[in-house]
Coordinates of C-alpha atoms in Angstrom, one line a residue:
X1 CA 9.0 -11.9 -8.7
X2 CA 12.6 -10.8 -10.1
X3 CA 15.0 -11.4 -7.3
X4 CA 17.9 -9.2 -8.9
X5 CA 15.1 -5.8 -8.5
X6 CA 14.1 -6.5 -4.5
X7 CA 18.4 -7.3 -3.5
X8 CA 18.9 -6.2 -0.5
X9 CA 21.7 -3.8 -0.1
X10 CA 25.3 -5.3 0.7
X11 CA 25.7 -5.1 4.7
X12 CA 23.1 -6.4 6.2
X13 CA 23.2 -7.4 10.3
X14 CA 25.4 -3.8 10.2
X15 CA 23.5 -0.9 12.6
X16 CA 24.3 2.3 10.4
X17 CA 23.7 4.8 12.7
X18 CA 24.4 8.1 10.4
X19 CA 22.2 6.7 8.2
X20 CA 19.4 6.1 10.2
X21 CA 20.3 9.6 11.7
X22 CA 19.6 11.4 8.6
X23 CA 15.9 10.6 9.2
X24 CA 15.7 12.6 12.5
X25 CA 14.8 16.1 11.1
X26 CA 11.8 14.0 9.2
X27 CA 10.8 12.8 12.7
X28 CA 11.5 16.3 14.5
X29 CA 9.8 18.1 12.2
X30 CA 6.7 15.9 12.4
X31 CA 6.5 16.4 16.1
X32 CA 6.7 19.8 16.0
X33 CA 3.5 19.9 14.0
X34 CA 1.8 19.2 17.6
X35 CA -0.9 16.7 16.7
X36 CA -3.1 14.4 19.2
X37 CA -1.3 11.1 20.1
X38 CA -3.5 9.2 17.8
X39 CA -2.7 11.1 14.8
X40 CA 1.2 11.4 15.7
X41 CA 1.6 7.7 16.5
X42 CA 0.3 6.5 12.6
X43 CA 2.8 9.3 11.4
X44 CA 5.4 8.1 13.4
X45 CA 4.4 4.3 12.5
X46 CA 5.3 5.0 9.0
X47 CA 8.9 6.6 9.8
X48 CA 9.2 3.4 12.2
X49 CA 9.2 1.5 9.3
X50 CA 11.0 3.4 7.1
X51 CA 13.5 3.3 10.1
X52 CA 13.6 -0.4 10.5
X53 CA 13.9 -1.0 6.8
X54 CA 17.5 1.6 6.7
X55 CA 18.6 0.5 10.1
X56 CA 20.7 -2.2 9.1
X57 CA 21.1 -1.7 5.6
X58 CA 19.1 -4.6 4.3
X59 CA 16.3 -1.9 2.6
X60 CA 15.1 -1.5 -0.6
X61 CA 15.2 1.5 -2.6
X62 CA 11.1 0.5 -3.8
X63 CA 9.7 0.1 -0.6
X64 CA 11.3 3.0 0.9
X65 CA 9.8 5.1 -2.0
X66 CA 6.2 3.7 -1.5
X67 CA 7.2 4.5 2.5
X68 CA 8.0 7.8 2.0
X69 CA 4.9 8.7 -0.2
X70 CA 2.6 6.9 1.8
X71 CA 4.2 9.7 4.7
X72 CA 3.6 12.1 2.7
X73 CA 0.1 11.4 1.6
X74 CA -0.5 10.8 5.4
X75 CA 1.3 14.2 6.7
X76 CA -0.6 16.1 4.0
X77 CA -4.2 14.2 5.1
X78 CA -3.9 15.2 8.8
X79 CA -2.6 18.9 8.7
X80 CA -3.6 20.2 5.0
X81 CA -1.0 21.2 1.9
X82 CA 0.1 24.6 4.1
X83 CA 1.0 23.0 7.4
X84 CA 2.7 20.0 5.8
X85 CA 4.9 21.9 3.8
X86 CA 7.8 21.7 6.6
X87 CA 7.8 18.2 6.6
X88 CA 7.0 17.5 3.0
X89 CA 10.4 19.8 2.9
X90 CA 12.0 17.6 5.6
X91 CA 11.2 14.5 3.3
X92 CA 12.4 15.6 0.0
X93 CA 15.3 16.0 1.7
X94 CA 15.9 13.0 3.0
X95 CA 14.8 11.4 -0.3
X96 CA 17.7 13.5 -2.2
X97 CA 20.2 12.2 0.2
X98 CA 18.7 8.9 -0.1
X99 CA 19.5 9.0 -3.8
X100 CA 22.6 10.4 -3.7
X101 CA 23.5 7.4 -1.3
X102 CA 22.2 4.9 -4.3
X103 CA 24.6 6.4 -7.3

């Protein structure tokens, strides 16, 4: 494994709370789609752990990617293409801004 490509980001053990706020229209707009608790909570388990992994700033650009696609692929498997569409908006969004943070 080359240690330089998984660094973690430079303030680790820091709770950034406007970061980890820019996820919230992700998780709104997920519960608004009104699903049975079982199909919410492994929605909501993958924006946990995209969550946990910003939180403190000790993510990785990679595994938030493969966390955000694997939310997509999940939102899109338990409403359809159509109904996902908010939230697939919701996280493109946050993936810009994600970006944008990275430059």
């Amino acid at each position: 494994m080359n240690d330089a490509k998984y660094h973690r980001s430079n303030e680790p053990g820091r709770y950034d709370k406007a970061r980890v706020a820019t996820l919230k229209p992700v998780r709104q707009a997920i519960e608004r789609l009104a699903l049975p608790p079982i199909h919410l909570r492994k929605l909501l388990a993958i924006c946990n752990a995209l969550e946990m992994q910003i939180e403190d700033g000790g993510d990785n650009r990679e595994v938030n990617s493969h966390l955000l696609e694997a939310l997509r692929a999940a939102v899109v498997h338990q409403v359809g293409q159509e109904q996902a569409s908010v939230v697939l908006r919701a996280i493109d969004k946050f993936a810009k801004r994600e970006a944008k943070r990275g430059q």
